[in-house]
mmCIF file of N, CA and C in Angstrom:
data_model
loop_
_atom_site.group_PDB
_atom_site.id
_atom_site.type_symbol
_atom_site.label_atom_id
_atom_site.label_comp_id
_atom_site.label_asym_id
_atom_site.label_seq_id
_atom_site.Cartn_x
_atom_site.Cartn_y
_atom_site.Cartn_z
ATOM 1 N N MET A 1 79.355 57.232 69.684
ATOM 2 C CA MET A 1 79.245 56.823 68.319
ATOM 3 C C MET A 1 80.616 56.608 67.671
ATOM 4 N N LEU A 2 81.554 57.479 67.996
ATOM 5 C CA LEU A 2 82.890 57.405 67.426
ATOM 6 C C LEU A 2 83.537 56.073 67.850
ATOM 7 N N TYR A 3 83.399 55.757 69.122
ATOM 8 C CA TYR A 3 84.040 54.507 69.587
ATOM 9 C C TYR A 3 83.427 53.225 68.977
ATOM 10 N N ILE A 4 82.179 53.318 68.605
ATOM 11 C CA ILE A 4 81.510 52.245 67.924
ATOM 12 C C ILE A 4 82.136 52.055 66.511
ATOM 13 N N LEU A 5 82.365 53.196 65.824
ATOM 14 C CA LEU A 5 83.013 53.151 64.503
ATOM 15 C C LEU A 5 84.429 52.668 64.622
ATOM 16 N N ASP A 6 85.108 52.993 65.733
ATOM 17 C CA ASP A 6 86.467 52.523 65.939
ATOM 18 C C ASP A 6 86.494 51.030 66.084
ATOM 19 N N ARG A 7 85.554 50.482 66.836
ATOM 20 C CA ARG A 7 85.473 49.063 67.030
ATOM 21 C C ARG A 7 85.027 48.285 65.793
ATOM 22 N N ALA A 8 84.299 48.977 64.881
ATOM 23 C CA ALA A 8 83.814 48.372 63.642
ATOM 24 C C ALA A 8 84.856 48.493 62.574
ATOM 25 N N ASN A 9 85.894 49.295 62.781
ATOM 26 C CA ASN A 9 87.045 49.529 61.931
ATOM 27 C C ASN A 9 87.031 50.519 60.784
ATOM 28 N N PRO A 10 85.934 51.304 60.594
ATOM 29 C CA PRO A 10 86.113 52.328 59.580
ATOM 30 C C PRO A 10 86.979 53.464 60.049
ATOM 31 N N LEU A 11 87.109 53.585 61.400
ATOM 32 C CA LEU A 11 87.913 54.692 62.013
ATOM 33 C C LEU A 11 88.966 54.139 62.965
ATOM 34 N N ASN A 12 90.082 54.856 63.096
ATOM 35 C CA ASN A 12 91.073 54.600 64.187
ATOM 36 C C ASN A 12 91.072 55.858 65.048
ATOM 37 N N LEU A 13 90.812 55.703 66.298
ATOM 38 C CA LEU A 13 90.797 56.808 67.229
ATOM 39 C C LEU A 13 92.069 56.793 68.036
ATOM 40 N N LEU A 14 92.672 57.949 68.216
ATOM 41 C CA LEU A 14 93.936 58.016 68.945
ATOM 42 C C LEU A 14 93.760 58.934 70.149
ATOM 43 N N SER A 15 94.055 58.424 71.337
ATOM 44 C CA SER A 15 93.875 59.257 72.556
ATOM 45 C C SER A 15 95.245 59.385 73.222
ATOM 46 N N SER A 16 95.374 60.363 74.066
ATOM 47 C CA SER A 16 96.680 60.609 74.721
ATOM 48 C C SER A 16 96.967 59.571 75.796
ATOM 49 N N GLU A 17 98.176 59.615 76.286
ATOM 50 C CA GLU A 17 98.619 58.579 77.230
ATOM 51 C C GLU A 17 97.821 58.746 78.531
ATOM 52 N N LYS A 18 97.454 59.874 78.931
ATOM 53 C CA LYS A 18 96.750 60.029 80.193
ATOM 54 C C LYS A 18 95.263 59.871 79.954
ATOM 55 N N ALA A 19 94.695 58.881 80.549
ATOM 56 C CA ALA A 19 93.265 58.648 80.404
ATOM 57 C C ALA A 19 92.520 59.666 81.268
ATOM 58 N N SER A 20 91.533 60.330 80.679
ATOM 59 C CA SER A 20 90.805 61.289 81.352
ATOM 60 C C SER A 20 89.333 61.353 80.836
ATOM 61 N N LEU A 21 88.457 62.018 81.585
ATOM 62 C CA LEU A 21 87.070 62.094 81.115
ATOM 63 C C LEU A 21 87.020 62.806 79.752
ATOM 64 N N LYS A 22 87.953 63.775 79.557
ATOM 65 C CA LYS A 22 87.896 64.525 78.274
ATOM 66 C C LYS A 22 88.118 63.636 77.101
ATOM 67 N N ASN A 23 89.150 62.768 77.115
ATOM 68 C CA ASN A 23 89.396 61.974 75.962
ATOM 69 C C ASN A 23 88.568 60.754 75.830
ATOM 70 N N MET A 24 87.809 60.505 76.904
ATOM 71 C CA MET A 24 86.808 59.420 76.816
ATOM 72 C C MET A 24 85.597 59.955 76.020
ATOM 73 N N ALA A 25 85.383 61.258 76.135
ATOM 74 C CA ALA A 25 84.296 61.906 75.374
ATOM 75 C C ALA A 25 84.712 62.235 73.922
ATOM 76 N N ARG A 26 85.987 62.550 73.780
ATOM 77 C CA ARG A 26 86.482 62.993 72.449
ATOM 78 C C ARG A 26 87.934 62.545 72.330
ATOM 79 N N PRO A 27 88.350 61.751 71.311
ATOM 80 C CA PRO A 27 89.655 61.352 71.146
ATOM 81 C C PRO A 27 90.566 62.601 70.694
ATOM 82 N N ASP A 28 91.893 62.468 70.857
ATOM 83 C CA ASP A 28 92.799 63.532 70.422
ATOM 84 C C ASP A 28 92.850 63.661 68.889
ATOM 85 N N LYS A 29 92.897 62.474 68.231
ATOM 86 C CA LYS A 29 92.977 62.480 66.785
ATOM 87 C C LYS A 29 92.035 61.366 66.213
ATOM 88 N N ILE A 30 91.501 61.636 65.050
ATOM 89 C CA ILE A 30 90.623 60.657 64.355
ATOM 90 C C ILE A 30 91.217 60.407 63.023
ATOM 91 N N TYR A 31 91.463 59.166 62.736
ATOM 92 C CA TYR A 31 91.994 58.715 61.392
ATOM 93 C C TYR A 31 90.997 57.750 60.785
ATOM 94 N N CYS A 32 91.004 57.735 59.460
ATOM 95 C CA CYS A 32 90.298 56.580 58.756
ATOM 96 C C CYS A 32 91.103 55.317 59.063
ATOM 97 N N ASP A 33 90.499 54.177 58.952
ATOM 98 C CA ASP A 33 91.199 52.948 59.304
ATOM 99 C C ASP A 33 92.285 52.679 58.304
ATOM 100 N N ASN A 34 92.081 53.039 57.010
ATOM 101 C CA ASN A 34 93.148 52.842 56.045
ATOM 102 C C ASN A 34 93.047 53.886 54.948
ATOM 103 N N THR A 35 94.038 53.982 54.137
ATOM 104 C CA THR A 35 94.056 55.058 53.123
ATOM 105 C C THR A 35 93.049 54.816 52.022
ATOM 106 N N ASN A 36 92.539 53.629 51.804
ATOM 107 C CA ASN A 36 91.473 53.433 50.805
ATOM 108 C C ASN A 36 90.223 54.152 51.197
ATOM 109 N N ILE A 37 89.885 54.148 52.471
ATOM 110 C CA ILE A 37 88.694 54.868 52.979
ATOM 111 C C ILE A 37 88.861 56.360 52.769
ATOM 112 N N MET A 38 90.086 56.868 52.964
ATOM 113 C CA MET A 38 90.356 58.291 52.741
ATOM 114 C C MET A 38 89.989 58.694 51.298
ATOM 115 N N TYR A 39 90.408 57.867 50.343
ATOM 116 C CA TYR A 39 90.129 58.235 48.938
ATOM 117 C C TYR A 39 88.713 58.050 48.553
ATOM 118 N N SER A 40 87.885 57.319 49.385
ATOM 119 C CA SER A 40 86.493 57.270 49.074
ATOM 120 C C SER A 40 85.748 58.548 49.631
ATOM 121 N N LEU A 41 86.418 59.306 50.448
ATOM 122 C CA LEU A 41 85.816 60.536 50.995
ATOM 123 C C LEU A 41 86.278 61.776 50.340
ATOM 124 N N THR A 42 87.439 61.743 49.705
ATOM 125 C CA THR A 42 88.003 62.934 49.055
ATOM 126 C C THR A 42 88.898 62.566 47.854
ATOM 127 N N GLU A 43 88.971 63.422 46.905
ATOM 128 C CA GLU A 43 89.820 63.153 45.766
ATOM 129 C C GLU A 43 91.315 63.347 46.078
ATOM 130 N N ARG A 44 91.587 64.341 46.941
ATOM 131 C CA ARG A 44 92.988 64.641 47.264
ATOM 132 C C ARG A 44 93.182 64.533 48.783
ATOM 133 N N ALA A 45 93.779 63.485 49.202
ATOM 134 C CA ALA A 45 94.075 63.302 50.628
ATOM 135 C C ALA A 45 95.495 63.909 50.919
ATOM 136 N N ASP A 46 95.592 64.550 52.090
ATOM 137 C CA ASP A 46 96.860 65.119 52.537
ATOM 138 C C ASP A 46 97.919 64.036 52.662
ATOM 139 N N THR A 47 99.126 64.297 52.134
ATOM 140 C CA THR A 47 100.184 63.286 52.116
ATOM 141 C C THR A 47 100.556 62.922 53.561
ATOM 142 N N GLY A 48 100.714 63.877 54.408
ATOM 143 C CA GLY A 48 101.100 63.581 55.814
ATOM 144 C C GLY A 48 100.056 62.745 56.531
ATOM 145 N N THR A 49 98.764 63.044 56.278
ATOM 146 C CA THR A 49 97.731 62.212 56.851
ATOM 147 C C THR A 49 97.744 60.804 56.321
ATOM 148 N N LYS A 50 97.996 60.663 55.052
ATOM 149 C CA LYS A 50 98.112 59.299 54.427
ATOM 150 C C LYS A 50 99.233 58.522 55.141
ATOM 151 N N ARG A 51 100.370 59.127 55.294
ATOM 152 C CA ARG A 51 101.484 58.432 55.998
ATOM 153 C C ARG A 51 101.061 58.038 57.358
ATOM 154 N N GLU A 52 100.505 58.909 58.125
ATOM 155 C CA GLU A 52 100.115 58.648 59.551
ATOM 156 C C GLU A 52 99.007 57.532 59.599
ATOM 157 N N THR A 53 98.101 57.620 58.657
ATOM 158 C CA THR A 53 96.988 56.646 58.628
ATOM 159 C C THR A 53 97.558 55.248 58.316
ATOM 160 N N PHE A 54 98.505 55.155 57.407
ATOM 161 C CA PHE A 54 99.152 53.888 57.009
ATOM 162 C C PHE A 54 99.891 53.336 58.225
ATOM 163 N N PHE A 55 100.701 54.143 58.865
ATOM 164 C CA PHE A 55 101.505 53.754 60.037
ATOM 165 C C PHE A 55 100.607 53.259 61.157
ATOM 166 N N LEU A 56 99.579 54.014 61.493
ATOM 167 C CA LEU A 56 98.711 53.646 62.566
ATOM 168 C C LEU A 56 97.942 52.335 62.276
ATOM 169 N N ASN A 57 97.524 52.171 61.029
ATOM 170 C CA ASN A 57 96.824 51.001 60.618
ATOM 171 C C ASN A 57 97.669 49.759 60.739
ATOM 172 N N GLN A 58 98.943 49.819 60.274
ATOM 173 C CA GLN A 58 99.767 48.682 60.343
ATOM 174 C C GLN A 58 100.094 48.260 61.805
ATOM 175 N N LEU A 59 100.385 49.232 62.659
ATOM 176 C CA LEU A 59 100.716 48.888 64.003
ATOM 177 C C LEU A 59 99.531 48.337 64.778
ATOM 178 N N LYS A 60 98.366 48.990 64.664
ATOM 179 C CA LYS A 60 97.161 48.473 65.381
ATOM 180 C C LYS A 60 96.779 47.120 64.822
ATOM 181 N N SER A 61 96.897 46.869 63.508
ATOM 182 C CA SER A 61 96.565 45.581 62.909
ATOM 183 C C SER A 61 97.461 44.477 63.413
ATOM 184 N N ALA A 62 98.690 44.860 63.765
ATOM 185 C CA ALA A 62 99.678 43.857 64.275
ATOM 186 C C ALA A 62 99.560 43.680 65.806
ATOM 187 N N GLY A 63 98.563 44.390 66.432
ATOM 188 C CA GLY A 63 98.262 44.188 67.850
ATOM 189 C C GLY A 63 99.032 45.067 68.799
ATOM 190 N N HIS A 64 99.640 46.109 68.310
ATOM 191 C CA HIS A 64 100.405 47.058 69.194
ATOM 192 C C HIS A 64 99.399 48.114 69.793
ATOM 193 N N ALA A 65 99.741 48.523 71.008
ATOM 194 C CA ALA A 65 98.967 49.616 71.628
ATOM 195 C C ALA A 65 99.591 50.924 71.176
ATOM 196 N N VAL A 66 98.781 51.722 70.566
ATOM 197 C CA VAL A 66 99.245 53.065 70.056
ATOM 198 C C VAL A 66 98.503 54.164 70.694
ATOM 199 N N LEU A 67 99.252 55.138 71.256
ATOM 200 C CA LEU A 67 98.669 56.301 71.894
ATOM 201 C C LEU A 67 99.206 57.564 71.344
ATOM 202 N N TYR A 68 98.520 58.663 71.624
ATOM 203 C CA TYR A 68 98.962 60.032 71.128
ATOM 204 C C TYR A 68 99.881 60.662 72.242
ATOM 205 N N PRO A 69 101.106 60.859 71.921
ATOM 206 C CA PRO A 69 102.050 61.383 72.956
ATOM 207 C C PRO A 69 102.076 62.919 72.942
ATOM 208 N N LYS A 70 102.778 63.500 73.986
ATOM 209 C CA LYS A 70 102.980 64.950 74.010
ATOM 210 C C LYS A 70 103.939 65.382 72.923
ATOM 211 N N GLN A 71 104.927 64.623 72.634
ATOM 212 C CA GLN A 71 105.894 64.931 71.589
ATOM 213 C C GLN A 71 105.855 63.799 70.549
ATOM 214 N N GLY A 72 106.079 64.053 69.329
ATOM 215 C CA GLY A 72 106.076 63.025 68.308
ATOM 216 C C GLY A 72 104.623 62.768 67.805
ATOM 217 N N ASP A 73 104.484 61.793 66.990
ATOM 218 C CA ASP A 73 103.219 61.439 66.398
ATOM 219 C C ASP A 73 102.553 60.262 67.122
ATOM 220 N N PHE A 74 103.313 59.252 67.513
ATOM 221 C CA PHE A 74 102.758 58.040 68.034
ATOM 222 C C PHE A 74 103.637 57.439 69.140
ATOM 223 N N ALA A 75 103.009 57.028 70.196
ATOM 224 C CA ALA A 75 103.706 56.258 71.299
ATOM 225 C C ALA A 75 103.215 54.852 71.130
ATOM 226 N N VAL A 76 104.180 53.889 70.995
ATOM 227 C CA VAL A 76 103.859 52.496 70.732
ATOM 228 C C VAL A 76 104.238 51.607 71.887
ATOM 229 N N ASP A 77 103.263 50.889 72.392
ATOM 230 C CA ASP A 77 103.461 49.923 73.511
ATOM 231 C C ASP A 77 104.057 50.617 74.734
ATOM 232 N N GLY A 78 103.871 51.863 74.927
ATOM 233 C CA GLY A 78 104.398 52.568 76.082
ATOM 234 C C GLY A 78 105.862 52.648 76.141
ATOM 235 N N ARG A 79 106.566 52.283 75.073
ATOM 236 C CA ARG A 79 107.982 52.229 75.057
ATOM 237 C C ARG A 79 108.686 52.974 73.946
ATOM 238 N N TYR A 80 108.089 53.023 72.754
ATOM 239 C CA TYR A 80 108.714 53.619 71.590
ATOM 240 C C TYR A 80 107.938 54.892 71.166
ATOM 241 N N LEU A 81 108.710 55.866 70.619
ATOM 242 C CA LEU A 81 108.081 57.047 70.142
ATOM 243 C C LEU A 81 108.411 57.186 68.656
ATOM 244 N N PHE A 82 107.445 57.437 67.817
ATOM 245 C CA PHE A 82 107.642 57.562 66.371
ATOM 246 C C PHE A 82 107.180 58.948 65.917
ATOM 247 N N GLU A 83 107.879 59.489 64.975
ATOM 248 C CA GLU A 83 107.551 60.684 64.224
ATOM 249 C C GLU A 83 107.484 60.211 62.748
ATOM 250 N N VAL A 84 106.416 60.472 62.097
ATOM 251 C CA VAL A 84 106.183 60.012 60.720
ATOM 252 C C VAL A 84 106.325 61.208 59.757
ATOM 253 N N GLY A 85 107.060 61.034 58.635
ATOM 254 C CA GLY A 85 107.241 62.143 57.694
ATOM 255 C C GLY A 85 107.900 61.667 56.406
ATOM 256 N N GLY A 86 108.221 62.658 55.600
ATOM 257 C CA GLY A 86 108.874 62.406 54.296
ATOM 258 C C GLY A 86 110.393 62.232 54.480
ATOM 259 N N LYS A 87 111.094 62.117 53.363
ATOM 260 C CA LYS A 87 112.498 61.839 53.421
ATOM 261 C C LYS A 87 113.313 63.014 54.036
ATOM 262 N N ASN A 88 112.764 64.203 54.078
ATOM 263 C CA ASN A 88 113.498 65.332 54.640
ATOM 264 C C ASN A 88 113.159 65.542 56.118
ATOM 265 N N LYS A 89 112.405 64.616 56.723
ATOM 266 C CA LYS A 89 112.064 64.747 58.153
ATOM 267 C C LYS A 89 113.292 64.607 59.031
ATOM 268 N N THR A 90 113.424 65.500 60.033
ATOM 269 C CA THR A 90 114.575 65.432 60.929
ATOM 270 C C THR A 90 114.109 64.997 62.321
ATOM 271 N N PHE A 91 115.073 64.773 63.184
ATOM 272 C CA PHE A 91 114.833 64.385 64.608
ATOM 273 C C PHE A 91 114.517 65.575 65.462
ATOM 274 N N GLU A 92 114.400 66.735 64.927
ATOM 275 C CA GLU A 92 114.239 67.942 65.723
ATOM 276 C C GLU A 92 113.134 67.868 66.827
ATOM 277 N N GLN A 93 112.051 67.323 66.460
ATOM 278 C CA GLN A 93 110.883 67.227 67.379
ATOM 279 C C GLN A 93 111.082 66.190 68.489
ATOM 280 N N ILE A 94 111.923 65.197 68.267
ATOM 281 C CA ILE A 94 112.056 64.079 69.185
ATOM 282 C C ILE A 94 113.522 63.800 69.575
ATOM 283 N N LYS A 95 114.383 64.799 69.398
ATOM 284 C CA LYS A 95 115.826 64.561 69.495
ATOM 285 C C LYS A 95 116.304 64.164 70.851
ATOM 286 N N ASP A 96 115.750 64.551 71.961
ATOM 287 C CA ASP A 96 116.205 64.225 73.270
ATOM 288 C C ASP A 96 115.426 63.138 73.979
ATOM 289 N N ILE A 97 114.690 62.335 73.225
ATOM 290 C CA ILE A 97 113.835 61.288 73.787
ATOM 291 C C ILE A 97 114.444 59.888 73.480
ATOM 292 N N ASP A 98 114.554 59.082 74.549
ATOM 293 C CA ASP A 98 115.083 57.732 74.355
ATOM 294 C C ASP A 98 114.063 56.884 73.552
ATOM 295 N N ASN A 99 114.571 55.967 72.795
ATOM 296 C CA ASN A 99 113.664 55.062 72.008
ATOM 297 C C ASN A 99 112.775 55.789 71.062
ATOM 298 N N SER A 100 113.343 56.808 70.414
ATOM 299 C CA SER A 100 112.549 57.587 69.451
ATOM 300 C C SER A 100 113.045 57.272 68.051
ATOM 301 N N TYR A 101 112.088 57.189 67.121
ATOM 302 C CA TYR A 101 112.383 56.777 65.778
ATOM 303 C C TYR A 101 111.653 57.649 64.777
ATOM 304 N N LEU A 102 112.214 57.733 63.574
ATOM 305 C CA LEU A 102 111.546 58.331 62.446
ATOM 306 C C LEU A 102 111.018 57.270 61.513
ATOM 307 N N ALA A 103 109.766 57.298 61.128
ATOM 308 C CA ALA A 103 109.228 56.448 60.065
ATOM 309 C C ALA A 103 109.117 57.318 58.843
ATOM 310 N N VAL A 104 110.004 57.170 57.863
ATOM 311 C CA VAL A 104 110.121 58.122 56.741
ATOM 312 C C VAL A 104 109.680 57.508 55.436
ATOM 313 N N ASP A 105 108.960 58.273 54.735
ATOM 314 C CA ASP A 105 108.451 57.894 53.396
ATOM 315 C C ASP A 105 109.489 58.298 52.342
ATOM 316 N N ASP A 106 109.421 57.736 51.164
ATOM 317 C CA ASP A 106 110.306 58.062 50.039
ATOM 318 C C ASP A 106 111.760 57.758 50.348
ATOM 319 N N GLU A 107 112.013 56.704 51.140
ATOM 320 C CA GLU A 107 113.330 56.300 51.434
ATOM 321 C C GLU A 107 113.299 54.764 51.391
ATOM 322 N N GLU A 108 114.273 54.176 50.699
ATOM 323 C CA GLU A 108 114.310 52.734 50.573
ATOM 324 C C GLU A 108 115.090 52.026 51.638
ATOM 325 N N ILE A 109 116.140 52.631 52.147
ATOM 326 C CA ILE A 109 117.001 51.976 53.106
ATOM 327 C C ILE A 109 117.084 52.803 54.367
ATOM 328 N N GLY A 110 116.892 52.176 55.556
ATOM 329 C CA GLY A 110 116.997 52.874 56.817
ATOM 330 C C GLY A 110 118.349 52.918 57.368
ATOM 331 N N ARG A 111 118.585 53.890 58.257
ATOM 332 C CA ARG A 111 119.840 54.042 58.959
ATOM 333 C C ARG A 111 119.545 54.390 60.377
ATOM 334 N N ARG A 112 120.181 53.715 61.352
ATOM 335 C CA ARG A 112 120.052 53.992 62.725
ATOM 336 C C ARG A 112 118.574 54.017 63.149
ATOM 337 N N ASN A 113 118.116 55.236 63.549
ATOM 338 C CA ASN A 113 116.730 55.333 64.009
ATOM 339 C C ASN A 113 115.783 55.880 62.935
ATOM 340 N N ARG A 114 116.231 55.828 61.691
ATOM 341 C CA ARG A 114 115.382 56.208 60.526
ATOM 342 C C ARG A 114 114.928 54.877 59.890
ATOM 343 N N ILE A 115 113.621 54.615 59.935
ATOM 344 C CA ILE A 115 113.083 53.346 59.362
ATOM 345 C C ILE A 115 112.210 53.747 58.153
ATOM 346 N N PRO A 116 112.415 53.124 57.013
ATOM 347 C CA PRO A 116 111.480 53.390 55.861
ATOM 348 C C PRO A 116 110.074 53.072 56.257
ATOM 349 N N LEU A 117 109.146 53.928 55.864
ATOM 350 C CA LEU A 117 107.746 53.709 56.183
ATOM 351 C C LEU A 117 107.184 52.393 55.606
ATOM 352 N N TRP A 118 107.631 52.052 54.422
ATOM 353 C CA TRP A 118 107.119 50.855 53.761
ATOM 354 C C TRP A 118 107.356 49.557 54.585
ATOM 355 N N MET A 119 108.445 49.586 55.425
ATOM 356 C CA MET A 119 108.776 48.407 56.178
ATOM 357 C C MET A 119 107.620 48.067 57.257
ATOM 358 N N PHE A 120 106.875 49.084 57.658
ATOM 359 C CA PHE A 120 105.849 48.854 58.610
ATOM 360 C C PHE A 120 104.694 48.018 57.937
ATOM 361 N N GLY A 121 104.626 47.992 56.641
ATOM 362 C CA GLY A 121 103.712 47.190 55.911
ATOM 363 C C GLY A 121 103.977 45.702 56.030
ATOM 364 N N MET A 122 105.118 45.325 56.520
ATOM 365 C CA MET A 122 105.496 43.918 56.651
ATOM 366 C C MET A 122 105.186 43.344 58.075
ATOM 367 N N MET A 123 104.420 44.020 58.853
ATOM 368 C CA MET A 123 104.193 43.590 60.207
ATOM 369 C C MET A 123 103.106 42.552 60.397
ATOM 370 N N TYR A 124 102.378 42.178 59.354
ATOM 371 C CA TYR A 124 101.304 41.222 59.503
ATOM 372 C C TYR A 124 101.810 39.812 59.549
#
């Protein structure tokens, strides 16, 4: 039933890189398709979940393959690793990984591997 909702778009399901019978039965993470759906279900949505929902929605809508990695928040196209957070987010969780980036909220200008979260809204 979850995978039907994923295909119909009210949900975004995120599974790990390794395909197994376990994650075919149950995904690693379940997100609403977009933040508007989150607000229809609750008055106060968690800020971190809103950020991750927005990021996942934008990348999947642009046709990118997004998976749940062992480290970080999102593995994109089997090549890039992203950690999503606020302006105080550091590279601590993904510091030794090639092609790793921070998608940070509350920041207008990016530097090096820190990309403002709002820029992912320009992917369509």
